[in-house]
XYZ file of C-alpha atoms in Angstrom:
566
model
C 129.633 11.450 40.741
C 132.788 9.952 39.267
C 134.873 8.294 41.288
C 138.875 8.210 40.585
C 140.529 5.551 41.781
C 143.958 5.112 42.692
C 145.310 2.097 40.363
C 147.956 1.170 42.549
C 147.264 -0.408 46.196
C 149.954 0.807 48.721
C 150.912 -0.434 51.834
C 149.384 1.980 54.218
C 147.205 4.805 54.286
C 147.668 7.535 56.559
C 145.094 10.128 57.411
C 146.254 13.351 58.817
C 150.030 14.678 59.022
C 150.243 16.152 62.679
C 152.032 14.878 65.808
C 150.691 10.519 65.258
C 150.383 11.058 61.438
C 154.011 12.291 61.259
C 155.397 9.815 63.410
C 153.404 6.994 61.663
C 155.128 7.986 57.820
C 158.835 8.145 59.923
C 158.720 4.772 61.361
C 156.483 3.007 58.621
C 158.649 4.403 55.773
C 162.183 3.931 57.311
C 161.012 0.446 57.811
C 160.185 -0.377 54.162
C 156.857 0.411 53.797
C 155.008 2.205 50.911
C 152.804 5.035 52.425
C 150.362 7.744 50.719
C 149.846 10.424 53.590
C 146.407 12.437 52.981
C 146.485 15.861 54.624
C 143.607 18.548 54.537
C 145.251 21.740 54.180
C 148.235 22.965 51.853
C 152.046 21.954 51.946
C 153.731 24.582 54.304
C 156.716 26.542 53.229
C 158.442 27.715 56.281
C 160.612 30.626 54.887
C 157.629 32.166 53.327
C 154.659 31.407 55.536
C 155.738 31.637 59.054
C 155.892 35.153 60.788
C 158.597 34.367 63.187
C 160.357 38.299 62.980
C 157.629 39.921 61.748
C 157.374 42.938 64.185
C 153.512 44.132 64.389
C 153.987 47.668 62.353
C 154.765 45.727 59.565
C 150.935 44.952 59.913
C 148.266 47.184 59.143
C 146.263 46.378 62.363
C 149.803 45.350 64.390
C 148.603 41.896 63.881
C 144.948 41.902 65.192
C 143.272 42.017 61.581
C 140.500 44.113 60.757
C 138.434 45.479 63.879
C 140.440 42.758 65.875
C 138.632 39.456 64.944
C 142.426 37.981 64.531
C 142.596 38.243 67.817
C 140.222 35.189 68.575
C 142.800 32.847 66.229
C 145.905 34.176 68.347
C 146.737 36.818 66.235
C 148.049 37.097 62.336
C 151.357 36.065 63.232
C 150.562 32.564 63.906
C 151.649 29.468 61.930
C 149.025 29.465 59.275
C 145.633 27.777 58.719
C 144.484 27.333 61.939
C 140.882 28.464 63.400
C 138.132 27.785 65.579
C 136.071 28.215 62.811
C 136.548 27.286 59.242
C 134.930 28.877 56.166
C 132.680 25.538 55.076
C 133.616 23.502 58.076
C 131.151 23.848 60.476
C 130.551 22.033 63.701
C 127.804 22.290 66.061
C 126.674 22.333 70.175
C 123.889 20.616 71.596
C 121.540 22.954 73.464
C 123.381 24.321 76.195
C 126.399 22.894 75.641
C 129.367 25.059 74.265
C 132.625 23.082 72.783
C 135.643 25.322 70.998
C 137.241 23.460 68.474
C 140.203 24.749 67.112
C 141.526 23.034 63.668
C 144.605 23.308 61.522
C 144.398 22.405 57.996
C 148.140 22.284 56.390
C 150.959 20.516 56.784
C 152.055 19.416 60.313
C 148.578 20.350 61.381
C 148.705 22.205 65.140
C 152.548 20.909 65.427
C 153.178 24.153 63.529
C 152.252 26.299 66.334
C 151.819 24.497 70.022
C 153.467 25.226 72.859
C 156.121 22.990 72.796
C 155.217 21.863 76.434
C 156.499 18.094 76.332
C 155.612 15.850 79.484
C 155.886 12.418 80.203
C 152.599 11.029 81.544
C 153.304 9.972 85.110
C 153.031 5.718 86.100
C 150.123 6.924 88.182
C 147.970 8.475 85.369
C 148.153 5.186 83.801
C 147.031 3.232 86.590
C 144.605 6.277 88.028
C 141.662 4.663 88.549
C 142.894 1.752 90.547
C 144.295 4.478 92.896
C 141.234 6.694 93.371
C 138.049 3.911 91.320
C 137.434 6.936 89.031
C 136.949 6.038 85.225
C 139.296 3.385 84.027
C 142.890 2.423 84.113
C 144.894 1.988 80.917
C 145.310 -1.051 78.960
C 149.473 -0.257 79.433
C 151.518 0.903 81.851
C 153.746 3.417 82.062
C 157.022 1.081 81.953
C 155.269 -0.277 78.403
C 155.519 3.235 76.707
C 158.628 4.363 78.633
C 161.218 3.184 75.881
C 159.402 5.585 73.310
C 159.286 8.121 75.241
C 163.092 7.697 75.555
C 163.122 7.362 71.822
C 160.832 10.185 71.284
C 162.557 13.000 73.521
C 165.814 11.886 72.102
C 165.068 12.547 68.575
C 162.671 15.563 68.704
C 164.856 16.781 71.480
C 163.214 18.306 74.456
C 165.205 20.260 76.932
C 164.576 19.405 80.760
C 166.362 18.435 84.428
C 166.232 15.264 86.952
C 164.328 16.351 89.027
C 163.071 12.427 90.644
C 159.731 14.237 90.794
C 157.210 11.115 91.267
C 154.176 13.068 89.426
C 156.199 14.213 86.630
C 158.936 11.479 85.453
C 162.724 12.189 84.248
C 163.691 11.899 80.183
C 165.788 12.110 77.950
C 166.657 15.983 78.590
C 168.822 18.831 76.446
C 170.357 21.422 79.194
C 167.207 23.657 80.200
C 167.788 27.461 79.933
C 168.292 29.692 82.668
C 164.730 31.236 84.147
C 164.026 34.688 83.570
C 163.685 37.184 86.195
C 160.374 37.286 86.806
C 160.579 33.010 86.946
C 163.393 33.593 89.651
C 161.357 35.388 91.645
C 158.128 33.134 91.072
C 160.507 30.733 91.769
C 161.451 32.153 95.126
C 157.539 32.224 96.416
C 156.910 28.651 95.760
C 159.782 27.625 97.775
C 158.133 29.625 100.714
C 154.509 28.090 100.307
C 156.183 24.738 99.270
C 155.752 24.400 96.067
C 157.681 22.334 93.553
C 158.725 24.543 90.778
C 161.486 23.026 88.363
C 162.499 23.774 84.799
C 160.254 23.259 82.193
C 160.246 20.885 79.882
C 159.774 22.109 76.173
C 160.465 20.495 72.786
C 162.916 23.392 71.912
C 166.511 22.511 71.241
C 169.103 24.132 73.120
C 171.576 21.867 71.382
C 171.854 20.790 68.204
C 170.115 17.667 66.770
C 170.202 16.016 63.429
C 171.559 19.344 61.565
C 168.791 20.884 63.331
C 169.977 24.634 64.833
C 169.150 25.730 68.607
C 167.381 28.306 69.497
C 167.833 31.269 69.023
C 165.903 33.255 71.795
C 163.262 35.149 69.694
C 160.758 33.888 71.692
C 157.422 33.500 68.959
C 157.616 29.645 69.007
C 153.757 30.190 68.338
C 154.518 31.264 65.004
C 156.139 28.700 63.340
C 159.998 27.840 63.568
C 162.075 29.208 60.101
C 165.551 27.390 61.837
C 163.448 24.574 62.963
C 164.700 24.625 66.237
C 161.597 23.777 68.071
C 159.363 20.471 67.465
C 156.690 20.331 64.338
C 155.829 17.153 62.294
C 156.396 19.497 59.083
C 160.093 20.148 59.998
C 161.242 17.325 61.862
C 158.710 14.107 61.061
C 157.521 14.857 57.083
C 161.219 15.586 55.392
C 163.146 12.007 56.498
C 159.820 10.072 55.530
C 159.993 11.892 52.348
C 163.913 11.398 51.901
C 162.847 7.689 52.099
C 161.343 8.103 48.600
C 158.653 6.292 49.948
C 155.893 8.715 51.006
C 153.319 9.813 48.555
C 151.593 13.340 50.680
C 148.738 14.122 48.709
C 147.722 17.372 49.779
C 144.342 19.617 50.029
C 142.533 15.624 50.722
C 139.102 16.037 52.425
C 139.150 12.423 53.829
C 135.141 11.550 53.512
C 135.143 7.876 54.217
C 137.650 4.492 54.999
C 136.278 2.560 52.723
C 135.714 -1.839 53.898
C 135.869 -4.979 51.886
C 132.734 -7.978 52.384
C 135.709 -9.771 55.100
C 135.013 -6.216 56.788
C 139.084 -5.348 56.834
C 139.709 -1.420 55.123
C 140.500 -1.088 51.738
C 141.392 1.796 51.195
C 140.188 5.734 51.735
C 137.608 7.480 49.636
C 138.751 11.710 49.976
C 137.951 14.824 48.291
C 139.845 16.584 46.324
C 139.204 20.244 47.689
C 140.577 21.817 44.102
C 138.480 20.006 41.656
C 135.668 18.750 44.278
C 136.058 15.344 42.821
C 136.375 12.126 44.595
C 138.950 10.097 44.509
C 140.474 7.040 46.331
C 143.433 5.444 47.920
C 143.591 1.660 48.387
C 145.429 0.403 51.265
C 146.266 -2.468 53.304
C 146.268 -0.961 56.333
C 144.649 2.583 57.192
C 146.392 4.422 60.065
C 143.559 7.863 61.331
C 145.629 11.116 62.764
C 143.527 13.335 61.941
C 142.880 14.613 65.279
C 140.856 13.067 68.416
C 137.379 14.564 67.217
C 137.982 14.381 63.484
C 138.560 11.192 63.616
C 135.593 10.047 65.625
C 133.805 12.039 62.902
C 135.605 9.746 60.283
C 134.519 6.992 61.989
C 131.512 7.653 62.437
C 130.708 8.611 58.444
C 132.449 5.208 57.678
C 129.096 3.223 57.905
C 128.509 -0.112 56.115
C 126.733 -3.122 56.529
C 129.030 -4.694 58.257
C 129.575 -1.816 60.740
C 125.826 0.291 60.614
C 126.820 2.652 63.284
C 130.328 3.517 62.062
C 133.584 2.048 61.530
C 135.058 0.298 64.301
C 132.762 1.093 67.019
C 130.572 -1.900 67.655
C 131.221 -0.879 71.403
C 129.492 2.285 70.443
C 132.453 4.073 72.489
C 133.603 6.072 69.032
C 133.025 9.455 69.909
C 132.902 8.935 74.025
C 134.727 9.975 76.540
C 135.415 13.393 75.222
C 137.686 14.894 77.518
C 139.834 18.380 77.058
C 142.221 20.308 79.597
C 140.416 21.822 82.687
C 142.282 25.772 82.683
C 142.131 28.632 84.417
C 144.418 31.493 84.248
C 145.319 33.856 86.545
C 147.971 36.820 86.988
C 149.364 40.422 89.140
C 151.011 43.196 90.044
C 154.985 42.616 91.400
C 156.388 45.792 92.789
C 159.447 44.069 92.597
C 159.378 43.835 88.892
C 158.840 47.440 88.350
C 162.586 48.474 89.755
C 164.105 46.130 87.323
C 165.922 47.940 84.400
C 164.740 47.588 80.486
C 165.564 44.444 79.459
C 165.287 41.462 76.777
C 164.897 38.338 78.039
C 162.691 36.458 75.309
C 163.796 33.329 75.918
C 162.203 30.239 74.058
C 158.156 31.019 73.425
C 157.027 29.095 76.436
C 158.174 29.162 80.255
C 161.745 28.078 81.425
C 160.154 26.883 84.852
C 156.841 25.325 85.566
C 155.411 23.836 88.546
C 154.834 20.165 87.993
C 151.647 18.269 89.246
C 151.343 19.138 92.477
C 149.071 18.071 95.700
C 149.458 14.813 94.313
C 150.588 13.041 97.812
C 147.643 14.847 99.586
C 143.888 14.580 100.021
C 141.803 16.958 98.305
C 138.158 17.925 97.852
C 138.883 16.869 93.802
C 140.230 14.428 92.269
C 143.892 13.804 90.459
C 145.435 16.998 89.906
C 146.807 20.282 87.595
C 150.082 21.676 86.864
C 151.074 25.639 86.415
C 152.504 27.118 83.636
C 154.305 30.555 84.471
C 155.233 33.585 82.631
C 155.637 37.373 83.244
C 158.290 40.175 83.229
C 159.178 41.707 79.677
C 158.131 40.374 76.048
C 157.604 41.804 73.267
C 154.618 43.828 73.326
C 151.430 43.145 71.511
C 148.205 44.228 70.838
C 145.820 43.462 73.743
C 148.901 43.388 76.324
C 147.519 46.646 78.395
C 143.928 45.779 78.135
C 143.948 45.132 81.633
C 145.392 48.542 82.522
C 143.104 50.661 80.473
C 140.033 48.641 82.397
C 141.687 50.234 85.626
C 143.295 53.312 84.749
C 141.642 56.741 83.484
C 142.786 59.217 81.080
C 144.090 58.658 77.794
C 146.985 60.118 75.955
C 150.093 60.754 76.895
C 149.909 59.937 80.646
C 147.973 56.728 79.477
C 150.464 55.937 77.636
C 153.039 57.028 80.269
C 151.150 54.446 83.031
C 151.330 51.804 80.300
C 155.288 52.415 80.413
C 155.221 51.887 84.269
C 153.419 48.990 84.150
C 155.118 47.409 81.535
C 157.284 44.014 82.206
C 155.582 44.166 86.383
C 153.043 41.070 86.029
C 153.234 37.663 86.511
C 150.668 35.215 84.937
C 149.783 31.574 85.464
C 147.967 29.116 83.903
C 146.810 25.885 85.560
C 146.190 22.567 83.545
C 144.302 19.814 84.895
C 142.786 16.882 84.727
C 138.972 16.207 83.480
C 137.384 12.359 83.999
C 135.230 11.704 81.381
C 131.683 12.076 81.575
C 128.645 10.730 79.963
C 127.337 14.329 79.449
C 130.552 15.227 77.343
C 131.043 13.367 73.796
C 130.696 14.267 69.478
C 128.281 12.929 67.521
C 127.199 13.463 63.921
C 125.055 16.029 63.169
C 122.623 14.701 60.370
C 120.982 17.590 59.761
C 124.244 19.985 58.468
C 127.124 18.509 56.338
C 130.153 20.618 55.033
C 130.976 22.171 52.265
C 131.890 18.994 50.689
C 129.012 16.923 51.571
C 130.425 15.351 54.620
C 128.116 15.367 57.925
C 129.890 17.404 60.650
C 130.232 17.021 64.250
C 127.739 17.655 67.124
C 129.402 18.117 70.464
C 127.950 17.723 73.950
C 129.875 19.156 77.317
C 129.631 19.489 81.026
C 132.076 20.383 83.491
C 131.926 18.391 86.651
C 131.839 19.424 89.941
C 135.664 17.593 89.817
C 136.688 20.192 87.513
C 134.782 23.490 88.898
C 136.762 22.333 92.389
C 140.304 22.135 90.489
C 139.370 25.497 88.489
C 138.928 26.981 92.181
C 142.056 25.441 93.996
C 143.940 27.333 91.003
C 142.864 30.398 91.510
C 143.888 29.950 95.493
C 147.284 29.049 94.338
C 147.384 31.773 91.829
C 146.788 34.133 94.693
C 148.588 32.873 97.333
C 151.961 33.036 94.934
C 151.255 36.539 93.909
C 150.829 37.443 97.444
C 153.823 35.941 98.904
C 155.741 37.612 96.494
C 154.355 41.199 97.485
C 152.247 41.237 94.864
C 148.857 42.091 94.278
C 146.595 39.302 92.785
C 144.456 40.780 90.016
C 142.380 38.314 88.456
C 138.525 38.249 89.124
C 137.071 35.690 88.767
C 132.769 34.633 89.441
C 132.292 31.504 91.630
C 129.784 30.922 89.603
C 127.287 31.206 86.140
C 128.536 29.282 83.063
C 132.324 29.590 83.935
C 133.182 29.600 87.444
C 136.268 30.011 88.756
C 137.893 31.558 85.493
C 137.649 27.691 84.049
C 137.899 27.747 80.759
C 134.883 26.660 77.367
C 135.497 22.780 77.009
C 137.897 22.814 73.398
C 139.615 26.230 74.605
C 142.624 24.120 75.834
C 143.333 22.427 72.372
C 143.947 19.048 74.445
C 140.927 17.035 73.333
C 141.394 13.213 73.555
C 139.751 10.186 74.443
C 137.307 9.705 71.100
C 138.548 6.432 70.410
C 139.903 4.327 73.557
C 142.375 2.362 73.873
C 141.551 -0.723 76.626
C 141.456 -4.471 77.116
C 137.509 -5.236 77.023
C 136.315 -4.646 72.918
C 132.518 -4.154 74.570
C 133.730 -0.596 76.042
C 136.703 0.269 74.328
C 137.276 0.786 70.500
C 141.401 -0.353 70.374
C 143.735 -2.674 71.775
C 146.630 -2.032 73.492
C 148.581 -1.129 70.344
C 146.455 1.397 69.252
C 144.397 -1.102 66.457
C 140.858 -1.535 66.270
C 139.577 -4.776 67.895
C 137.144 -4.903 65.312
C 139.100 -4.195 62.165
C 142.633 -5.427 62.395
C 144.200 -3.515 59.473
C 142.870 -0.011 61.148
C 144.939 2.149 63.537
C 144.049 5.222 65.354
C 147.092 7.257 66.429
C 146.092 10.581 67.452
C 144.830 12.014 70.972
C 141.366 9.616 70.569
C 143.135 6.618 72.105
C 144.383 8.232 74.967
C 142.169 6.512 77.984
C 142.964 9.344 80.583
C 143.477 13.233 79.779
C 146.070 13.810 83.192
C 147.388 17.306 83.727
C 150.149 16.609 81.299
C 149.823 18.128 77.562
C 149.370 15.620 75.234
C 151.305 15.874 72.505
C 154.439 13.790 73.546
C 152.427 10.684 74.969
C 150.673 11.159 71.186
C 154.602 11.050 69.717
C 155.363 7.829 71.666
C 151.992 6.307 71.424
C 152.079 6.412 67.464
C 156.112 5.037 67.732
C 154.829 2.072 69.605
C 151.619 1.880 66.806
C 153.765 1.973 64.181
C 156.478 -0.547 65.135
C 153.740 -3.314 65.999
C 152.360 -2.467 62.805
C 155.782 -2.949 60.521
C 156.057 -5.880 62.628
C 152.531 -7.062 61.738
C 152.500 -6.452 58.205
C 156.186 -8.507 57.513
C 154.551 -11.259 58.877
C 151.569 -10.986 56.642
C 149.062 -10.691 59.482
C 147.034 -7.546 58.621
């Protein structure tokens, strides 16, 4: 096969365009640097590919695609190109394992469509294991990254309150907006059982930053932003790194391999081009991997040589380890309460205006570290699926179906807990030798296990589910089987989209694969800035700690290269 090589070197490579690759091309560019950015999928056009007021007659299955299977991706209104399976891009489960691994191939990658749910990691999760001697403690603390998450909140913007919550620490915050009625009364509940419940914190503007509009209250933040008003690497990250005339973004790049020199430093990338199937290559300095925690382990991991015979950086053999995702359960019921409110529309942004923050935290419990809830309920828009429920219940059909689906409508609350999984020698990727991709690459094996840790957290959620509901007059509807594959309504490892850990961060190079700065002890011109160096997987969502992570990364690696040390 030919290869076509680039005939220029630049100064850095970076692989993937999400949450750390976006941040990476900001920083790097605005500090002089020449970058070529390879992404996966297509550019995005926002105007023309996101759904955000599509209504669901304007599709001819209201959105769930033909006999439903949309349904599994969230729907056909959601930001485009991503799946938890891709035509050509398979993955694969050891026996008796089951992993879900959701992928976005475009521009901005899953920034396009998360949940916007931004929270600081906590000085505790960084320090975690001194506390309770499970796993390890990170090679920072949290005063280290606190400056970029200052940074990071204030330019994304993410709204918020004090709140001098130990287990959930104060930023930079944009006024929060007021909870909706069926938060208020939530709200109301956990003040009786003692329960901290506070504003969320989302990054959704409710002012306006850098020409950026607020929100507007349509409530679909799931389906891509047209006004950019809430957080995506294609909106906010991509256009000033471009402005800097600086940024090469190569598009539709399959990255197969990083490519090493005999003095075992990167030299560069060697991708495919998805159009023409032909390979071609990018020579770099320095190589920066976002392509996501378990695509880039599987980078890695392709990336042999003789110099590194097991894969790129990993002479620790940790690439790939300490797989960790989310532990969720969800959980919801009936409010009486809710059914004598009026018709109403209160959208709001598309995520919760309150949440209850990691809680049980000062207490002893029969798990370890701890979950937070995410709340919702009252009156949205409805979609297909929304009285699925109901029609389990009810009989009939017709029009008094339809009437009881009227009654019901806008009278349930619903929470989701996310928690904390340790990592665990029975969950990790691996390459799978025996099936490659459409383009040739070898794909990813995955191994998981739940814990009795997580199976106990899963089951202290549904108690608080219940008890909430209850004390609210409710009645608590979720079933849920203690226990089979899923006990306790816990969620398939993946289904939480929070998968870190592949590529650690920590001080000892014999169990960890990067230093404190997110660079590879064993290549120094090779950064990982994604979810795979995040040591610990707390109850917080990921995604800003990846922001301020790849900040920090990127400023030690301007610094680096002026000096002429990479």
């Amino acid at each position: 096969m030919q290869v076509i090589r680039s005939p220029k070197t630049c100064d850095v490579c970076i692989i993937g365009s999400g949450a750390g690759g976006g941040m990476a091309a900001k920083i790097l560019t605005e500090g002089g640097l020449n970058v070529v950015m390879l992404e996966a999928g297509p550019q995005v056009y926002p105007e023309k590919d996101f759904k955000m007021l599509a209504w669901p007659y304007e599709f001819p299955h209201r959105g769930a695609g033909v006999g439903g299977r949309a349904r599994a991706n969230f729907g056909e209104f959601l930001a485009p190109n991503g799946a938890w399976q891709i035509d050509g891009e398979p993955y694969t489960s050891a026996p008796g394992a089951n992993f879900q691994w959701f992928r976005s191939r475009i521009v901005g990658g899953r920034t396009n469509h998360w949940g916007r749910i931004a929270l600081r990691f906590a000085p505790i999760d960084f320090q975690s294991a001194t506390r309770d001697g499970l796993g390890d403690d990170w090679p920072i603390t949290y005063e280290d990254l606190a400056p970029y998450y200052d940074k990071t909140e204030a330019y994304i913007g993410v709204f918020g309150s004090k709140e001098n919550v130990s287990s959930a620490p104060d930023g930079v915050f944009l006024p929060p907006p007021k909870p909706r009625c069926a938060e208020i009364l939530i709200k109301k509940a956990c003040d009786k059982l003692n329960i901290i419940c506070i504003p969320a914190r989302l990054a959704v503007l409710t002012k306006s930053i850098n020409g950026r509009a607020p929100c507007h209250y349509c409530g679909q933040c799931g389906r891509g932003c047209i006004t950019g008003s809430n957080f995506s690497s294609s909106q906010v990250l991509i256009p000033p790194a471009m402005q800097t005339g600086r940024l090469t973004l190569v598009t539709g790049a399959m990255a197969r391999e990083i490519l090493v020199g005999q003095d075992g430093k990167v030299t560069g990338v060697s991708y495919i081009d998805k159009a023409t199937r032909a390979e071609k290559r990018v020579n770099a300095r320095a190589v920066v991997v976002a392509a996501s925690a378990c695509e880039s382990a599987r980078l890695l991991l392709n990336s042999k040589s003789p110099q590194f015979p097991d894969g790129l950086a990993n002479s620790s053999g940790a690439v790939g380890r300490y797989l960790t995702d989310s532990v969720g359960s969800d959980g919801g019921g009936h409010i009486p309460a809710l059914a004598k409110m009026p018709p109403h529309n209160h959208d709001g942004v598309g995520g919760n205006h309150l949440y209850i923050p990691r809680w049980k935290f000062d207490r002893k419990n029969d798990f370890p570290r701890g979950y937070h809830i995410e709340i919702g309920g009252g009156r949205d828009m409805p979609g297909v699926g929304m009285f699925n429920g109901m029609c389990h219940r009810e009989e009939g059909y017709g029009l008094a179906l339809k009437q009881r689906a009227r009654e019901e409508y806008g009278t349930s609350v619903y929470f989701s807990g996310r928690g904390e999984m340790l990592p665990n020698p029975d969950t990790y990727c691996e390459i799978d030798h025996n099936v490659v991709d459409q383009y040739g690459i070898p794909v990813l094996r995955f191994h998981f296990k739940w814990t009795e840790h997580e199976l106990r957290q899963a089951k202290d959620m549904q108690e608080t589910f219940r008890a909430i509901v209850e004390t609210m007059g409710g009645e608590y509807r979720t079933k849920t089987a203690i226990d089979g594959q899923y006990p306790y309504g816990i969620f398939e490892g993946g289904k939480i989209i929070h998968e870190v850990g592949t590529a650690r961060m920590g001080a000892d190079p014999k169990t960890s694969v990067l230093n404190a700065y997110c660079q590879a002890h064993d290549v120094k011109n090779l950064f990982v800035a994604d979810g795979a160096p995040l040591v610990t997987n707390p109850d917080k969502n990921p995604t800003l700690t990846i922001l301020a992570l790849s900040w920090r990364a990127s400023e030690y690696l301007l610094a680096e290269a002026k000096k002429g040390n990479l």
